mmCIF file of C-alpha atoms in Angstrom:
data_model
loop_
_atom_site.group_PDB
_atom_site.id
_atom_site.type_symbol
_atom_site.label_atom_id
_atom_site.label_comp_id
_atom_site.label_asym_id
_atom_site.label_seq_id
_atom_site.Cartn_x
_atom_site.Cartn_y
_atom_site.Cartn_z
ATOM 1 C CA MET A 1 -67.248 -56.069 15.018
ATOM 2 C CA LYS A 2 -67.932 -57.635 11.607
ATOM 3 C CA LYS A 3 -65.666 -60.603 12.211
ATOM 4 C CA ALA A 4 -67.824 -61.678 15.104
ATOM 5 C CA PHE A 5 -70.688 -62.600 12.797
ATOM 6 C CA GLN A 6 -70.389 -66.348 12.742
ATOM 7 C CA LEU A 7 -73.022 -69.076 12.516
ATOM 8 C CA PHE A 8 -73.349 -70.786 15.903
ATOM 9 C CA ALA A 9 -75.462 -73.723 17.009
ATOM 10 C CA VAL A 10 -78.951 -72.463 17.709
ATOM 11 C CA LEU A 11 -80.353 -73.604 21.055
ATOM 12 C CA PHE A 12 -83.946 -72.369 21.041
ATOM 13 C CA ALA A 13 -82.757 -68.803 20.515
ATOM 14 C CA ALA A 14 -84.675 -66.296 22.574
ATOM 15 C CA VAL A 15 -85.296 -63.703 19.875
ATOM 16 C CA LEU A 16 -83.716 -64.335 16.505
ATOM 17 C CA LEU A 17 -83.630 -60.748 15.314
ATOM 18 C CA GLY A 18 -80.430 -60.067 13.456
ATOM 19 C CA SER A 19 -79.467 -63.725 13.525
ATOM 20 C CA CYS A 20 -77.054 -65.307 11.101
ATOM 21 C CA HIS A 21 -79.547 -67.719 9.639
ATOM 22 C CA LYS A 22 -79.809 -67.978 5.896
ATOM 23 C CA GLU A 23 -82.884 -68.507 3.836
ATOM 24 C CA SER A 24 -82.713 -71.824 2.011
ATOM 25 C CA LYS A 25 -80.362 -74.321 0.496
ATOM 26 C CA GLN A 26 -81.827 -73.431 -2.887
ATOM 27 C CA GLU A 27 -81.007 -69.739 -2.392
ATOM 28 C CA ALA A 28 -77.528 -70.304 -0.988
ATOM 29 C CA ASP A 29 -74.384 -70.480 -3.099
ATOM 30 C CA PHE A 30 -73.107 -73.333 -0.952
ATOM 31 C CA VAL A 31 -73.962 -76.329 1.238
ATOM 32 C CA VAL A 32 -72.475 -77.166 4.630
ATOM 33 C CA ASP A 33 -71.403 -80.818 4.469
ATOM 34 C CA TYR A 34 -69.904 -81.629 7.895
ATOM 35 C CA PHE A 35 -70.025 -80.198 11.410
ATOM 36 C CA ALA A 36 -67.470 -80.327 14.204
ATOM 37 C CA PHE A 37 -67.916 -82.620 17.200
ATOM 38 C CA GLN A 38 -66.146 -83.500 20.416
ATOM 39 C CA ALA A 39 -66.481 -87.096 21.617
ATOM 40 C CA GLU A 40 -65.667 -86.410 25.257
ATOM 41 C CA GLU A 41 -65.232 -83.498 27.622
ATOM 42 C CA ASP A 42 -61.944 -81.652 27.048
ATOM 43 C CA GLY A 43 -61.250 -84.064 24.181
ATOM 44 C CA GLU A 44 -60.036 -83.365 20.674
ATOM 45 C CA TRP A 45 -62.333 -82.290 17.856
ATOM 46 C CA GLY A 46 -63.318 -84.149 14.693
ATOM 47 C CA LEU A 47 -65.845 -83.837 11.858
ATOM 48 C CA MET A 48 -69.142 -85.697 11.360
ATOM 49 C CA ASP A 49 -71.845 -85.697 8.695
ATOM 50 C CA SER A 50 -75.566 -85.445 9.401
ATOM 51 C CA ASP A 51 -75.982 -89.218 8.981
ATOM 52 C CA GLY A 52 -73.731 -89.813 11.978
ATOM 53 C CA LYS A 53 -70.650 -90.887 10.011
ATOM 54 C CA VAL A 54 -67.292 -89.737 11.369
ATOM 55 C CA VAL A 55 -65.485 -88.068 8.477
ATOM 56 C CA VAL A 56 -62.422 -87.008 10.478
ATOM 57 C CA LYS A 57 -61.647 -88.709 13.791
ATOM 58 C CA PRO A 58 -60.993 -86.330 16.700
ATOM 59 C CA ARG A 59 -57.508 -84.899 16.229
ATOM 60 C CA TYR A 60 -57.694 -81.105 16.669
ATOM 61 C CA ASP A 61 -57.138 -79.346 19.988
ATOM 62 C CA ASN A 62 -59.391 -76.482 18.889
ATOM 63 C CA MET A 63 -62.822 -76.594 17.293
ATOM 64 C CA PRO A 64 -62.805 -76.681 13.468
ATOM 65 C CA THR A 65 -65.286 -74.695 11.424
ATOM 66 C CA CYS A 66 -67.954 -76.508 9.442
ATOM 67 C CA VAL A 67 -66.896 -77.913 6.078
ATOM 68 C CA ILE A 68 -68.099 -75.834 3.110
ATOM 69 C CA ASN A 69 -67.077 -76.742 -0.438
ATOM 70 C CA ASP A 70 -64.511 -79.225 0.932
ATOM 71 C CA MET A 71 -62.763 -76.551 3.017
ATOM 72 C CA PHE A 72 -62.510 -75.798 6.748
ATOM 73 C CA SER A 73 -60.190 -74.001 9.142
ATOM 74 C CA VAL A 74 -59.002 -74.361 12.733
ATOM 75 C CA TYR A 75 -58.040 -71.445 14.948
ATOM 76 C CA ASP A 76 -55.062 -71.834 17.294
ATOM 77 C CA GLU A 77 -55.666 -69.518 20.256
ATOM 78 C CA ASP A 78 -52.085 -69.794 21.523
ATOM 79 C CA ASP A 79 -50.490 -68.716 18.240
ATOM 80 C CA ALA A 80 -53.461 -66.558 17.116
ATOM 81 C CA ILE A 81 -53.369 -68.212 13.701
ATOM 82 C CA PHE A 82 -55.874 -69.937 11.411
ATOM 83 C CA THR A 83 -54.891 -73.117 9.568
ATOM 84 C CA LEU A 84 -56.813 -73.866 6.371
ATOM 85 C CA TYR A 85 -57.537 -77.462 5.319
ATOM 86 C CA GLN A 86 -58.993 -79.158 2.268
ATOM 87 C CA ILE A 87 -60.835 -82.454 2.563
ATOM 88 C CA GLY A 88 -62.128 -84.721 -0.183
ATOM 89 C CA LYS A 89 -64.365 -87.765 0.105
ATOM 90 C CA GLY A 90 -62.474 -90.514 1.894
ATOM 91 C CA ALA A 91 -59.289 -88.431 1.992
ATOM 92 C CA LYS A 92 -57.393 -87.135 4.985
ATOM 93 C CA PRO A 93 -57.444 -83.362 5.511
ATOM 94 C CA LYS A 94 -54.736 -81.580 3.539
ATOM 95 C CA LYS A 95 -53.141 -78.481 5.031
ATOM 96 C CA ILE A 96 -53.297 -75.540 2.621
ATOM 97 C CA GLY A 97 -51.734 -72.732 4.661
ATOM 98 C CA THR A 98 -51.895 -70.520 7.735
ATOM 99 C CA TYR A 99 -53.336 -67.019 7.978
ATOM 100 C CA LYS A 100 -53.929 -64.247 10.500
ATOM 101 C CA ASP A 101 -57.620 -64.274 9.641
ATOM 102 C CA ILE A 102 -59.863 -66.158 7.267
ATOM 103 C CA GLY A 103 -63.418 -66.370 5.959
ATOM 104 C CA ALA A 104 -65.116 -69.328 4.245
ATOM 105 C CA TYR A 105 -65.624 -70.751 0.763
ATOM 106 C CA THR A 106 -69.250 -69.772 0.308
ATOM 107 C CA GLY A 107 -68.154 -69.247 -3.294
ATOM 108 C CA LYS A 108 -65.055 -70.435 -5.150
ATOM 109 C CA LEU A 109 -62.785 -67.997 -3.277
ATOM 110 C CA CYS A 110 -62.082 -67.221 0.363
ATOM 111 C CA PRO A 111 -60.846 -63.965 1.985
ATOM 112 C CA VAL A 112 -57.648 -64.192 4.059
ATOM 113 C CA VAL A 113 -55.196 -61.905 5.862
ATOM 114 C CA ASP A 114 -51.528 -62.817 5.390
ATOM 115 C CA ASP A 115 -48.566 -62.352 7.762
ATOM 116 C CA ASP A 116 -48.001 -58.829 6.412
ATOM 117 C CA ASN A 117 -51.583 -57.797 7.290
ATOM 118 C CA ASN A 118 -52.617 -57.663 3.647
ATOM 119 C CA MET A 119 -55.959 -58.856 2.349
ATOM 120 C CA SER A 120 -56.494 -61.234 -0.573
ATOM 121 C CA TYR A 121 -58.828 -63.906 -1.916
ATOM 122 C CA ILE A 122 -57.453 -67.401 -2.496
ATOM 123 C CA ASP A 123 -58.701 -70.492 -4.303
ATOM 124 C CA LYS A 124 -58.894 -73.985 -2.803
ATOM 125 C CA ASP A 125 -55.206 -74.620 -3.494
ATOM 126 C CA GLY A 126 -54.229 -71.520 -1.552
ATOM 127 C CA LYS A 127 -53.316 -69.599 -4.709
ATOM 128 C CA LYS A 128 -53.878 -65.842 -4.539
ATOM 129 C CA VAL A 129 -56.548 -64.967 -7.113
ATOM 130 C CA ILE A 130 -57.461 -61.434 -5.998
ATOM 131 C CA ASP A 131 -54.850 -59.147 -4.435
ATOM 132 C CA LEU A 132 -56.781 -56.766 -2.188
ATOM 133 C CA LYS A 133 -53.945 -54.984 -0.452
ATOM 134 C CA LYS A 134 -55.453 -51.753 -1.758
ATOM 135 C CA LEU A 135 -58.617 -50.695 -3.523
ATOM 136 C CA ASP A 136 -59.031 -47.249 -5.087
ATOM 137 C CA GLY A 137 -55.771 -46.228 -3.414
ATOM 138 C CA GLU A 138 -56.985 -47.167 0.080
ATOM 139 C CA LYS A 139 -55.802 -50.119 2.167
ATOM 140 C CA VAL A 140 -58.471 -52.829 2.490
ATOM 141 C CA MET A 141 -59.098 -53.605 6.156
ATOM 142 C CA SER A 142 -61.943 -56.114 5.981
ATOM 143 C CA ALA A 143 -63.327 -58.438 3.309
ATOM 144 C CA PHE A 144 -66.247 -60.843 3.479
ATOM 145 C CA ASN A 145 -67.206 -64.075 1.757
ATOM 146 C CA PHE A 146 -68.915 -64.010 -1.628
ATOM 147 C CA PHE A 147 -72.708 -64.076 -1.565
ATOM 148 C CA ASN A 148 -74.726 -63.666 -4.763
ATOM 149 C CA GLY A 149 -71.460 -63.004 -6.634
ATOM 150 C CA ARG A 150 -70.587 -60.005 -4.438
ATOM 151 C CA ALA A 151 -68.225 -59.611 -1.492
ATOM 152 C CA MET A 152 -68.403 -56.766 1.000
ATOM 153 C CA VAL A 153 -65.169 -54.876 1.713
ATOM 154 C CA MET A 154 -64.135 -52.071 4.058
ATOM 155 C CA LEU A 155 -61.357 -49.572 3.342
ATOM 156 C CA GLU A 156 -58.978 -47.850 5.733
ATOM 157 C CA ASN A 157 -61.332 -44.848 5.836
ATOM 158 C CA ARG A 158 -64.038 -47.159 7.244
ATOM 159 C CA MET A 159 -66.229 -46.953 4.146
ATOM 160 C CA TRP A 160 -67.915 -50.051 2.709
ATOM 161 C CA GLY A 161 -68.571 -51.293 -0.815
ATOM 162 C CA PHE A 162 -68.685 -54.497 -2.855
ATOM 163 C CA ILE A 163 -66.401 -56.298 -5.310
ATOM 164 C CA ASP A 164 -67.191 -58.990 -7.853
ATOM 165 C CA GLU A 165 -65.325 -62.288 -8.290
ATOM 166 C CA SER A 166 -62.684 -60.594 -10.468
ATOM 167 C CA GLY A 167 -61.858 -58.130 -7.685
ATOM 168 C CA LYS A 168 -63.495 -55.167 -9.421
ATOM 169 C CA ALA A 169 -65.254 -52.635 -7.174
ATOM 170 C CA VAL A 170 -68.689 -52.952 -8.804
ATOM 171 C CA ILE A 171 -70.329 -50.963 -5.990
ATOM 172 C CA PRO A 172 -68.022 -48.160 -4.771
ATOM 173 C CA CYS A 173 -66.871 -47.996 -1.144
ATOM 174 C CA LYS A 174 -69.042 -45.059 -0.144
ATOM 175 C CA TYR A 175 -71.257 -46.443 2.609
ATOM 176 C CA ALA A 176 -70.869 -45.958 6.358
ATOM 177 C CA ASP A 177 -71.867 -49.601 6.867
ATOM 178 C CA ALA A 178 -73.240 -52.479 4.839
ATOM 179 C CA TRP A 179 -74.434 -56.069 5.067
ATOM 180 C CA ASN A 180 -73.953 -59.075 2.826
ATOM 181 C CA PHE A 181 -76.078 -59.686 -0.245
ATOM 182 C CA TRP A 182 -78.799 -62.256 0.024
ATOM 183 C CA GLU A 183 -81.661 -62.895 -2.355
ATOM 184 C CA GLY A 184 -79.935 -60.367 -4.634
ATOM 185 C CA LEU A 185 -80.300 -57.501 -2.145
ATOM 186 C CA ALA A 186 -78.115 -55.818 0.474
ATOM 187 C CA ILE A 187 -78.681 -53.218 3.200
ATOM 188 C CA VAL A 188 -76.356 -50.191 3.230
ATOM 189 C CA TYR A 189 -76.039 -47.267 5.636
ATOM 190 C CA TYR A 190 -75.827 -43.587 4.684
ATOM 191 C CA GLY A 191 -74.148 -42.275 7.819
ATOM 192 C CA SER A 192 -74.299 -43.472 11.423
ATOM 193 C CA PRO A 193 -77.690 -43.506 13.204
ATOM 194 C CA GLU A 194 -75.905 -43.055 16.536
ATOM 195 C CA GLU A 195 -74.239 -39.848 15.356
ATOM 196 C CA ASP A 196 -76.734 -38.335 12.911
ATOM 197 C CA GLU A 197 -80.480 -38.144 13.551
ATOM 198 C CA ASP A 198 -81.076 -37.715 9.810
ATOM 199 C CA ALA A 199 -79.020 -40.772 8.837
ATOM 200 C CA LYS A 200 -80.590 -43.096 6.281
ATOM 201 C CA TRP A 201 -80.319 -46.700 5.163
ATOM 202 C CA ALA A 202 -81.214 -48.235 1.832
ATOM 203 C CA VAL A 203 -81.667 -51.531 0.022
ATOM 204 C CA ILE A 204 -79.625 -51.997 -3.159
ATOM 205 C CA ASP A 205 -79.389 -54.682 -5.829
ATOM 206 C CA THR A 206 -76.178 -56.340 -7.047
ATOM 207 C CA GLU A 207 -75.548 -53.491 -9.507
ATOM 208 C CA GLY A 208 -75.828 -50.879 -6.765
ATOM 209 C CA LYS A 209 -79.281 -49.622 -7.791
ATOM 210 C CA VAL A 210 -81.251 -48.256 -4.825
ATOM 211 C CA LEU A 211 -84.657 -49.916 -4.443
ATOM 212 C CA PHE A 212 -85.788 -47.779 -1.528
ATOM 213 C CA THR A 213 -84.408 -45.557 1.241
ATOM 214 C CA LYS A 214 -85.579 -45.089 4.844
ATOM 215 C CA LYS A 215 -84.605 -42.814 7.716
ATOM 216 C CA PHE A 216 -83.308 -44.590 10.797
ATOM 217 C CA SER A 217 -85.467 -42.275 12.888
ATOM 218 C CA ASP A 218 -88.560 -43.679 11.129
ATOM 219 C CA MET A 219 -87.593 -47.297 10.676
ATOM 220 C CA ARG A 220 -84.460 -49.386 11.172
ATOM 221 C CA PRO A 221 -83.542 -52.969 10.240
ATOM 222 C CA SER A 222 -83.957 -55.495 13.041
ATOM 223 C CA SER A 223 -82.455 -58.251 10.925
ATOM 224 C CA PHE A 224 -79.697 -57.696 8.408
ATOM 225 C CA ARG A 225 -80.883 -59.549 5.329
ATOM 226 C CA PHE A 226 -83.995 -60.360 3.382
ATOM 227 C CA CYS A 227 -85.420 -63.799 3.980
ATOM 228 C CA ASP A 228 -88.092 -65.287 1.753
ATOM 229 C CA GLY A 229 -88.517 -61.814 0.222
ATOM 230 C CA TYR A 230 -89.165 -60.030 3.513
ATOM 231 C CA LEU A 231 -87.227 -57.953 6.012
ATOM 232 C CA VAL A 232 -87.931 -57.405 9.716
ATOM 233 C CA VAL A 233 -87.635 -53.761 10.836
ATOM 234 C CA SER A 234 -88.727 -51.708 13.842
ATOM 235 C CA ASP A 235 -90.196 -48.220 14.048
ATOM 236 C CA SER A 236 -89.362 -45.366 16.415
ATOM 237 C CA ASN A 237 -91.629 -46.924 19.070
ATOM 238 C CA GLU A 238 -89.753 -50.234 18.739
ATOM 239 C CA ARG A 239 -92.813 -51.828 17.188
ATOM 240 C CA ASN A 240 -91.814 -54.650 14.848
ATOM 241 C CA ILE A 241 -92.812 -54.481 11.201
ATOM 242 C CA ILE A 242 -92.343 -56.766 8.192
ATOM 243 C CA ILE A 243 -91.667 -55.086 4.855
ATOM 244 C CA ASN A 244 -91.224 -56.434 1.316
ATOM 245 C CA LYS A 245 -88.538 -55.826 -1.306
ATOM 246 C CA GLN A 246 -90.234 -52.598 -2.350
ATOM 247 C CA GLY A 247 -90.074 -51.244 1.200
ATOM 248 C CA GLU A 248 -93.834 -51.589 1.640
ATOM 249 C CA VAL A 249 -95.295 -52.578 4.994
ATOM 250 C CA VAL A 250 -96.667 -56.121 4.874
ATOM 251 C CA LYS A 251 -97.506 -56.601 8.542
ATOM 252 C CA LYS A 252 -97.284 -54.558 11.740
ATOM 253 C CA LEU A 253 -97.061 -56.695 14.850
ATOM 254 C CA LYS A 254 -98.562 -55.991 18.236
ATOM 255 C CA SER A 255 -96.275 -54.197 20.633
ATOM 256 C CA GLY A 256 -94.020 -56.620 22.494
ATOM 257 C CA ARG A 257 -94.048 -59.273 19.784
ATOM 258 C CA PHE A 258 -90.730 -59.976 18.118
ATOM 259 C CA PRO A 259 -90.567 -61.976 14.881
ATOM 260 C CA ALA A 260 -87.681 -64.226 13.921
ATOM 261 C CA VAL A 261 -86.418 -65.167 10.463
ATOM 262 C CA ILE A 262 -89.185 -65.735 7.910
ATOM 263 C CA TYR A 263 -89.269 -69.090 6.141
ATOM 264 C CA ASN A 264 -91.947 -69.938 3.574
ATOM 265 C CA GLY A 265 -94.158 -67.124 4.843
ATOM 266 C CA LEU A 266 -94.032 -68.321 8.466
ATOM 267 C CA PHE A 267 -92.004 -67.188 11.456
ATOM 268 C CA THR A 268 -91.743 -67.777 15.173
ATOM 269 C CA VAL A 269 -92.816 -64.814 17.266
ATOM 270 C CA TYR A 270 -91.831 -63.978 20.837
ATOM 271 C CA ASN A 271 -94.460 -62.540 23.162
ATOM 272 C CA ALA A 272 -92.443 -60.367 25.544
ATOM 273 C CA GLU A 273 -95.353 -59.926 27.953
ATOM 274 C CA ASP A 274 -95.834 -63.639 28.585
ATOM 275 C CA GLU A 275 -92.288 -64.684 27.616
ATOM 276 C CA THR A 276 -93.690 -67.317 25.253
ATOM 277 C CA TYR A 277 -93.344 -68.278 21.592
ATOM 278 C CA GLY A 278 -95.764 -69.075 18.793
ATOM 279 C CA LEU A 279 -95.844 -69.467 15.009
ATOM 280 C CA MET A 280 -97.424 -66.767 12.834
ATOM 281 C CA ASN A 281 -98.020 -66.232 9.121
ATOM 282 C CA LEU A 282 -97.719 -62.978 7.182
ATOM 283 C CA GLU A 283 -101.427 -62.322 7.529
ATOM 284 C CA GLY A 284 -100.934 -62.151 11.293
ATOM 285 C CA GLU A 285 -102.718 -65.418 12.030
ATOM 286 C CA MET A 286 -101.284 -67.388 14.958
ATOM 287 C CA LEU A 287 -100.961 -70.885 13.511
ATOM 288 C CA VAL A 288 -99.380 -72.140 16.721
ATOM 289 C CA LYS A 289 -100.571 -70.291 19.802
ATOM 290 C CA ASP A 290 -97.828 -68.420 21.645
ATOM 291 C CA GLU A 291 -97.792 -70.696 24.664
ATOM 292 C CA TYR A 292 -94.443 -72.443 24.239
ATOM 293 C CA ASP A 293 -91.411 -71.712 26.397
ATOM 294 C CA GLN A 294 -89.221 -72.680 23.455
ATOM 295 C CA LEU A 295 -90.018 -72.861 19.748
ATOM 296 C CA ASN A 296 -87.613 -73.500 16.886
ATOM 297 C CA TYR A 297 -88.369 -73.397 13.152
ATOM 298 C CA ASN A 298 -86.014 -73.740 10.169
ATOM 299 C CA GLY A 299 -88.498 -73.733 7.289
ATOM 300 C CA LYS A 300 -88.968 -77.506 7.336
ATOM 301 C CA LEU A 301 -89.035 -78.669 10.955
ATOM 302 C CA LEU A 302 -90.891 -77.115 13.875
ATOM 303 C CA VAL A 303 -90.068 -78.125 17.448
ATOM 304 C CA GLY A 304 -91.666 -76.843 20.639
ATOM 305 C CA LYS A 305 -91.146 -77.387 24.349
ATOM 306 C CA ASN A 306 -92.765 -76.322 27.601
ATOM 307 C CA ASP A 307 -91.351 -76.711 31.095
ATOM 308 C CA GLU A 308 -91.687 -80.192 32.575
ATOM 309 C CA GLU A 309 -92.251 -81.630 29.102
ATOM 310 C CA ARG A 310 -90.029 -83.285 26.546
ATOM 311 C CA PRO A 311 -89.686 -81.381 23.264
ATOM 312 C CA SER A 312 -92.027 -82.363 20.437
ATOM 313 C CA ILE A 313 -91.979 -82.112 16.668
ATOM 314 C CA LEU A 314 -95.022 -80.061 15.678
ATOM 315 C CA SER A 315 -97.001 -79.485 12.509
ATOM 316 C CA THR A 316 -97.369 -75.881 11.384
ATOM 317 C CA THR A 317 -100.888 -75.953 12.822
ATOM 318 C CA GLY A 318 -99.595 -76.914 16.260
ATOM 319 C CA GLU A 319 -100.372 -80.625 16.273
ATOM 320 C CA LYS A 320 -97.834 -82.752 18.144
ATOM 321 C CA ILE A 321 -96.344 -85.255 15.703
ATOM 322 C CA THR A 322 -93.899 -87.056 17.967
ATOM 323 C CA ARG A 323 -91.946 -86.624 21.180
ATOM 324 C CA LEU A 324 -88.174 -86.177 21.192
ATOM 325 C CA PRO A 325 -85.487 -87.136 23.714
ATOM 326 C CA GLU A 326 -85.097 -84.763 26.639
ATOM 327 C CA GLY A 327 -82.861 -81.739 26.095
ATOM 328 C CA LEU A 328 -82.510 -78.612 24.028
ATOM 329 C CA VAL A 329 -83.004 -78.996 20.290
ATOM 330 C CA THR A 330 -80.654 -77.607 17.665
ATOM 331 C CA LEU A 331 -82.197 -77.474 14.209
ATOM 332 C CA PHE A 332 -79.716 -77.270 11.364
ATOM 333 C CA ASP A 333 -79.900 -74.079 9.323
ATOM 334 C CA PRO A 334 -81.188 -74.409 5.750
ATOM 335 C CA GLU A 335 -77.739 -74.430 4.146
ATOM 336 C CA TYR A 336 -76.802 -77.608 6.002
ATOM 337 C CA ARG A 337 -77.139 -80.908 4.193
ATOM 338 C CA ASN A 338 -80.195 -82.867 5.412
ATOM 339 C CA TYR A 339 -81.435 -79.828 7.345
ATOM 340 C CA ASP A 340 -85.009 -80.904 6.607
ATOM 341 C CA LYS A 341 -84.694 -84.282 8.379
ATOM 342 C CA ARG A 342 -81.953 -84.033 11.004
ATOM 343 C CA MET A 343 -81.568 -82.327 14.372
ATOM 344 C CA LEU A 344 -79.399 -82.500 17.476
ATOM 345 C CA VAL A 345 -80.966 -82.999 20.895
ATOM 346 C CA GLY A 346 -79.068 -82.696 24.153
ATOM 347 C CA GLU A 347 -77.299 -80.416 26.592
ATOM 348 C CA TYR A 348 -73.824 -78.923 26.619
ATOM 349 C CA GLY A 349 -72.067 -80.852 29.341
ATOM 350 C CA ASP A 350 -74.278 -83.933 28.970
ATOM 351 C CA GLY A 351 -73.866 -84.779 25.290
ATOM 352 C CA PHE A 352 -76.039 -84.789 22.171
ATOM 353 C CA THR A 353 -78.107 -87.273 20.211
ATOM 354 C CA LEU A 354 -78.613 -87.099 16.441
ATOM 355 C CA VAL A 355 -82.327 -87.466 15.655
ATOM 356 C CA ASP A 356 -84.246 -87.680 12.384
ATOM 357 C CA GLY A 357 -87.338 -85.716 11.400
ATOM 358 C CA GLU A 358 -89.629 -88.461 12.688
ATOM 359 C CA GLY A 359 -88.117 -88.432 16.149
ATOM 360 C CA ASN A 360 -85.959 -91.544 15.789
ATOM 361 C CA LYS A 361 -82.446 -91.623 17.238
ATOM 362 C CA ILE A 362 -79.717 -92.082 14.633
ATOM 363 C CA ALA A 363 -76.812 -94.351 15.470
ATOM 364 C CA THR A 364 -73.585 -92.341 15.235
ATOM 365 C CA GLU A 365 -70.070 -93.718 14.832
ATOM 366 C CA SER A 366 -68.968 -91.757 17.877
ATOM 367 C CA GLU A 367 -70.424 -90.213 20.997
ATOM 368 C CA ILE A 368 -71.195 -86.505 20.638
ATOM 369 C CA PHE A 369 -70.269 -84.586 23.771
ATOM 370 C CA SER A 370 -70.214 -81.162 22.124
ATOM 371 C CA THR A 371 -70.870 -79.731 18.678
ATOM 372 C CA GLY A 372 -69.592 -76.846 16.568
ATOM 373 C CA LEU A 373 -71.795 -75.393 13.832
ATOM 374 C CA THR A 374 -69.635 -72.368 13.079
ATOM 375 C CA TYR A 375 -68.136 -70.765 10.012
ATOM 376 C CA TYR A 376 -66.598 -67.338 9.524
ATOM 377 C CA TRP A 377 -68.251 -64.663 7.415
ATOM 378 C CA GLY A 378 -65.070 -62.820 6.476
ATOM 379 C CA ALA A 379 -61.563 -61.732 7.412
ATOM 380 C CA THR A 380 -60.305 -58.540 9.031
ATOM 381 C CA VAL A 381 -56.860 -56.970 9.338
ATOM 382 C CA PRO A 382 -55.799 -56.596 13.002
ATOM 383 C CA GLY A 383 -56.514 -53.069 14.198
ATOM 384 C CA ALA A 384 -59.244 -52.406 11.639
ATOM 385 C CA TYR A 385 -61.646 -51.215 14.316
ATOM 386 C CA GLY A 386 -59.259 -49.149 16.390
ATOM 387 C CA GLU A 387 -57.281 -51.889 18.135
ATOM 388 C CA PHE A 388 -53.511 -51.519 18.382
ATOM 389 C CA ASP A 389 -51.651 -54.513 17.063
ATOM 390 C CA GLY A 390 -48.003 -53.606 17.287
ATOM 391 C CA GLU A 391 -45.863 -50.572 16.694
ATOM 392 C CA GLY A 392 -47.250 -47.981 14.319
ATOM 393 C CA GLU A 393 -50.779 -49.402 14.125
ATOM 394 C CA PRO A 394 -53.228 -46.489 13.585
ATOM 395 C CA ASP A 395 -56.267 -45.862 15.744
ATOM 396 C CA TYR A 396 -59.040 -45.934 13.158
ATOM 397 C CA ASP A 397 -61.709 -44.893 15.636
ATOM 398 C CA GLU A 398 -60.296 -41.375 15.571
ATOM 399 C CA GLU A 399 -60.020 -41.092 11.804
ATOM 400 C CA VAL A 400 -63.666 -41.208 10.792
ATOM 401 C CA ASP A 401 -66.275 -38.490 11.278
ATOM 402 C CA PHE A 402 -69.788 -39.726 10.509
ATOM 403 C CA ASP A 403 -71.206 -36.251 11.096
ATOM 404 C CA GLU A 404 -70.101 -35.250 7.625
ATOM 405 C CA GLU A 405 -72.851 -34.398 5.164
ATOM 406 C CA VAL A 406 -74.279 -37.290 3.156
ATOM 407 C CA ASP A 407 -74.984 -36.518 -0.476
ATOM 408 C CA GLU A 408 -77.909 -37.898 -2.501
ATOM 409 C CA ASP A 409 -75.888 -40.859 -3.754
ATOM 410 C CA GLY A 410 -75.068 -41.916 -0.220
ATOM 411 C CA ALA A 411 -71.413 -40.899 -0.263
ATOM 412 C CA VAL A 412 -69.970 -39.210 2.789
ATOM 413 C CA GLY A 413 -68.095 -35.947 2.334
#
């Protein structure tokens, strides 16, 4: 469930609702320095920077995560274990430890699950800084990375809340679901919309203050975080709407048009009727007509492609600036270093080319057969969502009843 939210390479995503993009390098608490690459089919994995320099020569059988704050991990499928590494400039990767599950260093600390299925946060040396075996007398089953100084946690009773960097529960675990903070705001659920027709969701600040509340039956989030001060939601007729931080409607879109993440007041929009993409602003003006089969925008670069044509870098008014090599285009997300002037062009199975923002190929120190632009958003104890992981593991799916009454503060029970 939650653990599956990772940041993958974006290949002209069809509809980016609910994607794992983030808003901007300036907003983020971190920068992604290196990405994983494979030089040949079925080969080992290494790490490369966005200038094409090989930082770690291929040596890992499994794909590493991206490098954030000098840290990355590699998952061994055979042993079902994560190995954490630290890497400095010009230094070989240093093994820090192994864990059953692991997040990422989007802040100074990282959530991990140890061999005894206990949760904690560790520093870059692997030292336990926050012991999260229990919180408020309940076993902690899931813990996420720190964003905006807050980390989302789930207890054994399946209720969510937030801790600060000292491990204090600054926002009590009283929500049926929740999403990470971004731009100082988080979305929380009061009950389950699948089980309760009167269930609500709300937007809170980092102190837990509720900014506004909505019924799922009236409006539900289509994406799970604010971007550029706006949130994409849908109404009961599945019509897409953009709201602001006060919960006010900014723009209602025509039926069948699906907006993606908003960057600098602009967003790509998918026309379901024609199966095409365009670029729109918050006033509803189509800056780039929705006539592209593929359109990708990361706040700095805009790339479009139609069948039988090579992809092109576009201006935000639709003018073609330059052609690109043939293939699908992966724009780096805004937390990646050089995201505003680097992209990957190619096909899985045929290899990739690193290209700059003017369309020029960048010489890389190695061939790039495949890429990995992934990092983990948190760590989860095995069995947290009802899976059995050995003798005596409880079935949590049968222990929670979301039909219980929700009080005015959002607590269940």
